[in-house]
Coordinates of C-alpha atoms in Angstrom, one line a residue:
X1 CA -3.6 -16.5 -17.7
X2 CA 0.0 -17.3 -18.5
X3 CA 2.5 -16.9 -16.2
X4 CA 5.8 -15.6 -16.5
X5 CA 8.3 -14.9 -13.9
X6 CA 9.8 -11.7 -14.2
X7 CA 11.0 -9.0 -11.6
X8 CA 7.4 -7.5 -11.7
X9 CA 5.1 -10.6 -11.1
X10 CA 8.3 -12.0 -8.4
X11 CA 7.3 -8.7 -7.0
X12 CA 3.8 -9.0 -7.2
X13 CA 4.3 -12.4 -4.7
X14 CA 6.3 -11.2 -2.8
X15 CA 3.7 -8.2 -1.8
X16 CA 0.9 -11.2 -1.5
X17 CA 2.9 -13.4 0.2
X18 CA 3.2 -11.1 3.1
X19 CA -0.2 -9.6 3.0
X20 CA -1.3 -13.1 3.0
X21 CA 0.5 -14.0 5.8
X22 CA -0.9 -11.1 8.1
X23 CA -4.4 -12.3 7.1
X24 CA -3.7 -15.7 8.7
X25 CA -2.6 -14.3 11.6
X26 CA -5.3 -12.3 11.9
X27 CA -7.7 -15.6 11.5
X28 CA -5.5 -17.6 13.7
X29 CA -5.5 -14.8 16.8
X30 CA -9.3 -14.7 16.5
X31 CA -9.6 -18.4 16.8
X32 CA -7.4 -18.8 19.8
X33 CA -8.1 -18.4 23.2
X34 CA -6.6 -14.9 22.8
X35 CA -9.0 -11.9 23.8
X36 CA -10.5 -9.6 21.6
X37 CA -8.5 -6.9 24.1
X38 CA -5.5 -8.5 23.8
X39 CA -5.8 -8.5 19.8
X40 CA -6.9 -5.1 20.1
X41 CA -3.2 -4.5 21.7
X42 CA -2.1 -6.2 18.6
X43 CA -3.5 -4.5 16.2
X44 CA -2.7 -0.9 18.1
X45 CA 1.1 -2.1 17.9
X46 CA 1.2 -2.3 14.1
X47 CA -1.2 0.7 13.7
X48 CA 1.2 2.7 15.8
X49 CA 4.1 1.3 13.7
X50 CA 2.6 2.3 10.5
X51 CA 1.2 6.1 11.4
X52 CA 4.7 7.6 11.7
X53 CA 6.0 5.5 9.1
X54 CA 3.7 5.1 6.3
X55 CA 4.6 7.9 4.5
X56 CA 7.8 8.9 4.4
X57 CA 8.8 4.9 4.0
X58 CA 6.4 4.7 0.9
X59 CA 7.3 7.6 -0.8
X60 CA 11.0 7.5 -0.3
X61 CA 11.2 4.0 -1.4
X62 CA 9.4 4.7 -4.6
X63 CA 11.6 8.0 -5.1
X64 CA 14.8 5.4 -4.9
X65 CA 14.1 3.3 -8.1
X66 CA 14.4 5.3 -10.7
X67 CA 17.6 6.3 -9.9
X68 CA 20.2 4.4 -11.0
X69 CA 22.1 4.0 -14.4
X70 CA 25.0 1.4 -13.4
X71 CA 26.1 -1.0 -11.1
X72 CA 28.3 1.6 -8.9
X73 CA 25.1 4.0 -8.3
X74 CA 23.2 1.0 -7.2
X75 CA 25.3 0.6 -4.4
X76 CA 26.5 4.1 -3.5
X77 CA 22.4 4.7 -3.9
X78 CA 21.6 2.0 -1.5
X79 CA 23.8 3.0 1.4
X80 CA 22.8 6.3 1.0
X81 CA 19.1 5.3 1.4
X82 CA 19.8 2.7 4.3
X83 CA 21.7 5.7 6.2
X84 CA 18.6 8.2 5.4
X85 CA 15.8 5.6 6.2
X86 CA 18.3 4.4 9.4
X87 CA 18.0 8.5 10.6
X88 CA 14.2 8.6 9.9
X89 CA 13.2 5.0 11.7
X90 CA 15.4 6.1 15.1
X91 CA 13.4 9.7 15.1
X92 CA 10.1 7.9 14.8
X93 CA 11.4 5.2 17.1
X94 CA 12.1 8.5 19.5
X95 CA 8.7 10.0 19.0
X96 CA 6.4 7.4 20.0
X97 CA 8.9 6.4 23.0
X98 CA 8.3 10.0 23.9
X99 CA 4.6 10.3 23.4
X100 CA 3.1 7.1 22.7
X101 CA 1.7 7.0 26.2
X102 CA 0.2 9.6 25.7
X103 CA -1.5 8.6 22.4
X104 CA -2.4 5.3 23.3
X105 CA -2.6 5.2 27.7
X106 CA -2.7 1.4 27.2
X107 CA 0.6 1.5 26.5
X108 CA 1.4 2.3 29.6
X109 CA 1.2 0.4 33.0
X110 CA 1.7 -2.9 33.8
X111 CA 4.3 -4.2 30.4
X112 CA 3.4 -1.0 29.0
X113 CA 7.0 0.8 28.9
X114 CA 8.6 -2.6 27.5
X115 CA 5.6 -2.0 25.0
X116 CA 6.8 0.9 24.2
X117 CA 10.9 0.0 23.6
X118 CA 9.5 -2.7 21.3
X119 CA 7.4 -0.4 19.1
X120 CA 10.6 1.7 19.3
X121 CA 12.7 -1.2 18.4
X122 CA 10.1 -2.1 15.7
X123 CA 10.5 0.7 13.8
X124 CA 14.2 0.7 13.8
X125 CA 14.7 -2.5 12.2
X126 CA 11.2 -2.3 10.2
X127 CA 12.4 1.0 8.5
X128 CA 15.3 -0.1 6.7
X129 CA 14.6 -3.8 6.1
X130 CA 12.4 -2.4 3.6
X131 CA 15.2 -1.9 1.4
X132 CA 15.9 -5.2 0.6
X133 CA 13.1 -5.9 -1.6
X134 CA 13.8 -3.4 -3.4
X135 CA 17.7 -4.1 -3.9
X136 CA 16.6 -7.4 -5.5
X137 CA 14.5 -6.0 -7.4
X138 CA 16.7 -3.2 -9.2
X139 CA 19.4 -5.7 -9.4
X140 CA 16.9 -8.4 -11.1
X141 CA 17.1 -11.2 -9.1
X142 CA 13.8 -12.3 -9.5
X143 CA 14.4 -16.0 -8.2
X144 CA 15.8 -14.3 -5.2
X145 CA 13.0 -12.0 -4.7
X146 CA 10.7 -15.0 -4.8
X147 CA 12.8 -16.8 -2.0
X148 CA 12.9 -13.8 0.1
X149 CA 9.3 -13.4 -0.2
X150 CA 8.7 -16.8 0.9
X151 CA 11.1 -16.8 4.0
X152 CA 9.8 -13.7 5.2
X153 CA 6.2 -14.7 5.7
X154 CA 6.8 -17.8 7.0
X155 CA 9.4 -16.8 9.3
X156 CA 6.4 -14.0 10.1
X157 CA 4.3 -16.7 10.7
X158 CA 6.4 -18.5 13.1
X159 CA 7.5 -15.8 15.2
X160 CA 4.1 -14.7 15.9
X161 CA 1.9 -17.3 15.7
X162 CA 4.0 -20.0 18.3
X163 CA 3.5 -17.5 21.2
X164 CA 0.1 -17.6 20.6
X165 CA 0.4 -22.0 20.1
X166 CA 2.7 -22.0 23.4
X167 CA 0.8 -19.7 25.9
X168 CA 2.9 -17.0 26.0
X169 CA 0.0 -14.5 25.6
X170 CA 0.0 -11.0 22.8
X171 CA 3.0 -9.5 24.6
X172 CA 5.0 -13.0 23.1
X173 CA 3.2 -12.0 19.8
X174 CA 5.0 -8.6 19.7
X175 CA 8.3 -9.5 20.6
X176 CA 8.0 -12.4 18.0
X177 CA 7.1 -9.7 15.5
X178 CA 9.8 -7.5 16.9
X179 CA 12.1 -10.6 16.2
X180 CA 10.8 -11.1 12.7
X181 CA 11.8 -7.2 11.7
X182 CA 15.4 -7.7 13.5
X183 CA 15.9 -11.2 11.7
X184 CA 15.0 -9.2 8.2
X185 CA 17.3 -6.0 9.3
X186 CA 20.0 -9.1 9.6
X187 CA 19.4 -10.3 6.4
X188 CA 19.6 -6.8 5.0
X189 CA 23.8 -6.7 5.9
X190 CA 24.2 -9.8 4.8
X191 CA 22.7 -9.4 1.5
X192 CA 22.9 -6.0 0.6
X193 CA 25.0 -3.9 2.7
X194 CA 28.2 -5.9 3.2
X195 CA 29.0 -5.9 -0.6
X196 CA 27.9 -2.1 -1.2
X197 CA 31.0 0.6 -0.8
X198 CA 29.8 2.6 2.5
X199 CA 30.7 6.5 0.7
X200 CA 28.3 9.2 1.8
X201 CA 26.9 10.8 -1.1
X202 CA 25.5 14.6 -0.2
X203 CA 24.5 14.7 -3.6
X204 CA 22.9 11.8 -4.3
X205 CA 21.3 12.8 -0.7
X206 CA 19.8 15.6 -2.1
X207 CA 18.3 14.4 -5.6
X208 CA 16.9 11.3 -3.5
X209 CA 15.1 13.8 -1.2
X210 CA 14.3 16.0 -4.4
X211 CA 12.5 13.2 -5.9
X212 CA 10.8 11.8 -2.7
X213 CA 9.2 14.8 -1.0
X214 CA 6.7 15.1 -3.1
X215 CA 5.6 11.0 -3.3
X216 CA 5.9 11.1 0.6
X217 CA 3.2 14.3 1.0
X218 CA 1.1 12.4 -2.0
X219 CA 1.2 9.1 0.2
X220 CA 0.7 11.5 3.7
X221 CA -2.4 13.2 2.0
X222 CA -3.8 9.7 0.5
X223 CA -3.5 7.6 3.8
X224 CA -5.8 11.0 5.5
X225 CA -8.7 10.4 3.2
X226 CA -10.2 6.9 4.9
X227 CA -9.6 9.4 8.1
X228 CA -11.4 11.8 6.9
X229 CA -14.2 10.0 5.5
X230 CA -14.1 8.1 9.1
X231 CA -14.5 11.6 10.5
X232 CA -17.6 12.3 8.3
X233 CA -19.6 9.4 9.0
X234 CA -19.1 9.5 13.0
X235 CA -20.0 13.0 13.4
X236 CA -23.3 12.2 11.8
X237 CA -24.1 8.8 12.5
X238 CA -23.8 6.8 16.0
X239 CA -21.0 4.0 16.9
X240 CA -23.3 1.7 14.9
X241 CA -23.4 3.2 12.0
X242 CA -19.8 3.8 11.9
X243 CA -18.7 0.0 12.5
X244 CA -21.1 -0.7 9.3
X245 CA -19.4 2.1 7.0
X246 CA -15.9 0.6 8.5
X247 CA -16.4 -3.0 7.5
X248 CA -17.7 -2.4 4.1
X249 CA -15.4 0.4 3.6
X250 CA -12.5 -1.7 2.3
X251 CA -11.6 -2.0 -1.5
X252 CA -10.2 -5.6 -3.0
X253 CA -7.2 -5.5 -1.2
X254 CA -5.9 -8.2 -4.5
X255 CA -6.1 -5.0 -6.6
X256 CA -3.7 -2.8 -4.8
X257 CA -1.4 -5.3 -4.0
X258 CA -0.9 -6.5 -7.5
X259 CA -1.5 -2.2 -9.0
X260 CA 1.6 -1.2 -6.1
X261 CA 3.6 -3.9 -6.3
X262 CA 3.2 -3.7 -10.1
X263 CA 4.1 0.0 -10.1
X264 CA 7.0 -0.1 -8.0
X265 CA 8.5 -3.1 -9.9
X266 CA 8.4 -0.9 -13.2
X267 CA 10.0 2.0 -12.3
X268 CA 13.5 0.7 -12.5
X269 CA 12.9 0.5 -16.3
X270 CA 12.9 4.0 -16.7
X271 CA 16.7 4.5 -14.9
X272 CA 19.3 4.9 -17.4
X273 CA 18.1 6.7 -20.4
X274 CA 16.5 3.7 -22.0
X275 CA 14.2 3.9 -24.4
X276 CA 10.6 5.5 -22.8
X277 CA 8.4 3.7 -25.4
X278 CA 9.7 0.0 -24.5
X279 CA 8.5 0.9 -20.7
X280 CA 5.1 2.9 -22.2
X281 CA 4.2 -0.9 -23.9
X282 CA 4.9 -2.5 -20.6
X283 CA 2.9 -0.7 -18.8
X284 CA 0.0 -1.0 -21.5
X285 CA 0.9 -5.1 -22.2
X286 CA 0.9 -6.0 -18.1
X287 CA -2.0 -3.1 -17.0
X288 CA -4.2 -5.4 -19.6
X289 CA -3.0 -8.3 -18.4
X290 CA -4.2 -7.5 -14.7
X291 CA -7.2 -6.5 -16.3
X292 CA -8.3 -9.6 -17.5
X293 CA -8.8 -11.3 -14.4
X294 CA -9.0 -8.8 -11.8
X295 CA -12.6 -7.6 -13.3
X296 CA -14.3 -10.8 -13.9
X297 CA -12.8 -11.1 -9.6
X298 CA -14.6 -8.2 -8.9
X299 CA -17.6 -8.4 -10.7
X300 CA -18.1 -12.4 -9.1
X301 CA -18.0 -10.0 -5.5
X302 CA -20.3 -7.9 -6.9
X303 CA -23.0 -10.1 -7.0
X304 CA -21.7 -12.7 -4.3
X305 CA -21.4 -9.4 -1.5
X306 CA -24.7 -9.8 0.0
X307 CA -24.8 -13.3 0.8
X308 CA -21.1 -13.3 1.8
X309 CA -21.4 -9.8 4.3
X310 CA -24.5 -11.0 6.6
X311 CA -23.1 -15.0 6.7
X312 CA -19.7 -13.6 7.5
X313 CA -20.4 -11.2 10.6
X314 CA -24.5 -10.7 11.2
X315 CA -27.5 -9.5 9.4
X316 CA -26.6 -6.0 10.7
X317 CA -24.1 -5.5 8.7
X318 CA -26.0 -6.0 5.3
X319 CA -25.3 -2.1 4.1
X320 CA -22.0 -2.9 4.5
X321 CA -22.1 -4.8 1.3
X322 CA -23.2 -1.8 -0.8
X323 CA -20.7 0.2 0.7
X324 CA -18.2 -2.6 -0.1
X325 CA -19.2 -2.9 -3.8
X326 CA -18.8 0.6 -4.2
X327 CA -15.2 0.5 -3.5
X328 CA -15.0 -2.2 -5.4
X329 CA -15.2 -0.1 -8.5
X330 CA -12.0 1.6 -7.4
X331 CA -10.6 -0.9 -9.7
X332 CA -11.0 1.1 -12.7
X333 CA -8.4 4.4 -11.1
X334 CA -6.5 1.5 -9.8
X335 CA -5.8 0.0 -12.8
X336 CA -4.7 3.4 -14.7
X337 CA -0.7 4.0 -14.0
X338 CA 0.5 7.8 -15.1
X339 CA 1.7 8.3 -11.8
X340 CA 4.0 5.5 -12.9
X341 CA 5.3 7.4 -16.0
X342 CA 6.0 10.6 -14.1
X343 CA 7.7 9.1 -10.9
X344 CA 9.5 7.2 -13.7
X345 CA 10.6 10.1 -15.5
X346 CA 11.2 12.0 -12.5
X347 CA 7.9 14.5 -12.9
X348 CA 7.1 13.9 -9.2
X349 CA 6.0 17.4 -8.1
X350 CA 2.7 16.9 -10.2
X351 CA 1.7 13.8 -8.0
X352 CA 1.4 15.6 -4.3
X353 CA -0.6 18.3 -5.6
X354 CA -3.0 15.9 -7.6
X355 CA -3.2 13.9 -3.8
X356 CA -4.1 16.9 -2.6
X357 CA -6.7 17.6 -5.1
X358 CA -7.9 14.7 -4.3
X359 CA -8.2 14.7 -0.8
X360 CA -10.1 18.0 -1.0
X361 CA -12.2 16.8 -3.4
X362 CA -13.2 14.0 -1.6
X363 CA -14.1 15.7 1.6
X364 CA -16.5 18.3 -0.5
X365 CA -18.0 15.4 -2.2
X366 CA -18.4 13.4 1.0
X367 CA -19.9 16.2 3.1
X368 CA -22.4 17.0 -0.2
X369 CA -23.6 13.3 -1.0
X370 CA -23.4 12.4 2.8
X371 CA -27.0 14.1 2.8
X372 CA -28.5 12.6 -0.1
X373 CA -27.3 8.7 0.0
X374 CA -25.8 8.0 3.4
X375 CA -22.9 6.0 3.8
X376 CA -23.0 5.1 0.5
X377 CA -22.9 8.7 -0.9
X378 CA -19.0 9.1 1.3
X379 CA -18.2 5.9 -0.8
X380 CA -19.3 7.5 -3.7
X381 CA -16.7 10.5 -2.9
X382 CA -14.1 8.5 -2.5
X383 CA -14.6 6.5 -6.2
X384 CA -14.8 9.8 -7.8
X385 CA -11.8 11.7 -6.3
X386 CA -9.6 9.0 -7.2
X387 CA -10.7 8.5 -10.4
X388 CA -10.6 12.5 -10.9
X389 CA -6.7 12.3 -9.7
X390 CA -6.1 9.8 -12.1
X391 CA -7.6 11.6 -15.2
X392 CA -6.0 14.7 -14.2
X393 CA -2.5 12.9 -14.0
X394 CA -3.1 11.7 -17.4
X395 CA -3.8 15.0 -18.5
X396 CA 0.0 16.0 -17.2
X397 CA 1.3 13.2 -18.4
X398 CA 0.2 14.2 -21.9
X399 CA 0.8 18.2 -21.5
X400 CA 3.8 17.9 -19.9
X401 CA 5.7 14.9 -21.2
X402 CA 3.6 14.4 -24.7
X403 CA 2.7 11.6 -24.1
X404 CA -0.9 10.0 -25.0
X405 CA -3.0 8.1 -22.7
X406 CA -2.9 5.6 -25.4
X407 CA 0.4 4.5 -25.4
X408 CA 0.3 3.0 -21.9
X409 CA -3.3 2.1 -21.4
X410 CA -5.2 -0.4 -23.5
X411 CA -8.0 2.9 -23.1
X412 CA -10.5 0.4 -25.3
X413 CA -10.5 -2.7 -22.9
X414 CA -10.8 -0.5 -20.1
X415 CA -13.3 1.0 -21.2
X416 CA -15.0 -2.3 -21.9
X417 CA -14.4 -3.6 -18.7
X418 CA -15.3 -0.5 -16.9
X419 CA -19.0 -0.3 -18.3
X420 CA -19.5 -4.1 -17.6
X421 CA -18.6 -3.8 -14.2
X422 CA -20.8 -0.4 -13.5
X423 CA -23.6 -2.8 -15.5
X424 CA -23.2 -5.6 -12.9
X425 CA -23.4 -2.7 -10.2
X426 CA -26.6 -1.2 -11.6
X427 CA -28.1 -4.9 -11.4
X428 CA -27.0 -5.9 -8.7
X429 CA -27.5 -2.5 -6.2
X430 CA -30.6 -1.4 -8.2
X431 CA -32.7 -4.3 -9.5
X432 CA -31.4 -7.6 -7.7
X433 CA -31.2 -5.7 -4.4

């Protein structure tokens, strides 16, 4: 694989880099003399954090890109979306100061309340931070984005990680993650916002909004399905059961990262009136590219998962690794991009109802396979109700905007790679195991 930096794989880093980071803390923490409770409080913080924020963070910042056509909307753009995202982050900040004690009682008591202000204070900086990124990107400052990338992991790292080194116990942790957000909410004014011209827009409010609602109820009713699946599998099965569906019950997370990131990074190509069929063979030349390695990744999973699951955690969790390789053939919806095309081309309305489709269809299939295959038959439900959103998107995309499934997806190399990988499966699930 070649290399070359451009806005999309700068991106693409930037999105690893940080995911990466969080993993290392994670395998730091648990190697401390840190308690699993006191990691649990951890974990609770950033769950919290990202339950009333997931949402309407994702989809708004996805709604912003495709947006501007010059330099002046850029920044009249930005300050609009740093006020709107500033509003959002202090009424979520509000809501879990309100009830987050009664959501989560070990909030409360003992350091509970300062718990609480720095969940509050989280969110706050958290929210609008986000922007950054993105201003880089639609500005194309890839070198920048890289840089950024790079200094906020490590300065993630640090903040969280020295508390831990120094004795200072989780509640140290939390205010050096709290400090991490407020540093990158800094570096948001001093790289973004002091240049932009601070004019409220009402109409740019509005086609912002217009544009976003319907990614943030698609990215609302997306992030319920592992909820509802969750619900599924524990009102049949015992705790045990449910901790072995949970652990295998995670896709590569190397797909998404690089699928999102990739997705996001693209959608500035559409703003302007530029020419559709330049951003069409993008999405067709880099989709492929990711292709050629991410497969081969997952199919070496494949047939490395149940040797990896038991030495990893115990020989109780062995059906985890079917359930894992099962979402591991989420690769081939995740690899398939007409949401892309119509959040690009502003044809956003099509994408919450096909989440929703989605979500329904994944709760029938789960409750109806459930009975046959297990665990394995919710997995199932999930595989084929994204894959069903994604051929019905296409199907829009080509109805709606005329344009062929063809022109963005190599549909013959897919293909390919799609049978190999269900091949390896079969072997693997049905003969090997």
């Amino acid at each position: 694989m070649k290399l070359k930096l451009t806005t999309i794989t700068a991106m693409q880093l930037n999105q690893l880099m940080r995911y990466g980071s969080m993993i290392l803390i994670g395998v730091v923490m648990a190697k401390s003399t840190l308690g699993i409770g006191a990691i649990g409080l951890y974990e609770q913080f950033l769950f919290i954090a990202g339950s009333v924020s997931f949402f309407w963070l994702n989809g708004l910042l996805r709604g912003l890109l495709p947006l501007y056509e010059d330099d002046n909307q850029v920044g009249i753009g930005f300050f609009n979306a740093f006020l709107l995202l500033t509003v959002l982050s202090v009424f979520a900040g509000a809501l879990v100061f309100s009830v987050g004690g009664i959501w989560f009682p070990g909030l409360v008591g003992g350091n509970g309340s300062s718990q609480l202000w720095m969940l509050a204070c989280f969110l706050f900086f958290s929210g609008p931070a986000s922007l950054t990124e993105n201003y880089f990107l639609v500005r194309k400052r890839t070198s920048w984005l890289i840089a950024y990338g790079i200094f906020s992991a490590a300065l993630m790292l640090v903040a969280v990680l020295l508390p831990v080194f120094f004795h200072f116990g989780i509640d140290g942790c939390i205010r050096g993650l709290v400090g991490w957000a407020l540093v990158r909410y800094v570096v948001l004014w001093l790289f973004v916002l002091r240049g932009l011209p601070f004019r409220f827009s009402w109409a740019y409010q509005k086609e912002h909004i217009r544009l976003s609602y319907p990614l943030v109820l698609s990215a609302l009713l997306s992030g319920s399905a592992q909820y509802v699946d969750g619900f599924i599998i524990r009102s049949r099965y015992d705790e045990q059961v449910f901790a072995v569906f949970r652990f295998g019950a995670r896709e590569l997370p190397l797909v998404s990262l690089l699928a999102n990131a990739f997705s996001n990074a693209i959608l500035p190509a559409f703003a302007g009136g530029g020419p559709v069929d330049r951003s069409l063979t993008r999405i067709r030349k880099e989709s492929s590219k990711m292709a050629n390695y991410l497969f081969p990744l997952s199919a070496v999973l494949l047939l490395t998962s149940h040797l990896f699951f038991p030495l990893f955690f115990n020989a109780g969790f062995s059906e985890s690794a079917t359930v894992f390789n099962i979402y591991l053939l989420l690769i081939i919806s995740r690899l398939l991009f007409p949401q892309t095309i119509l959040i690009g081309l502003k044809q956003t309305d099509l994408i919450w109802r096909a989440s929703l489709f989605e979500l329904l269809l994944n709760a029938c299939l789960s409750l109806l396979l459930v009975r046959f295959w297990g665990i394995s038959g919710v997995a199932w439900a999930t595989v084929v109700a994204y894959l069903a959103e994604k051929i019905g998107l296409s199907y829009a995309v080509k109805a709606k905007l005329g344009i062929s499934w063809s022109s963005y997806q190599n549909l013959t190399r897919q293909l390919i790679y799609s049978l190999l990988l269900l091949l390896v499966f079969y072997l693997v699930e049905c003969i090997i195991y």
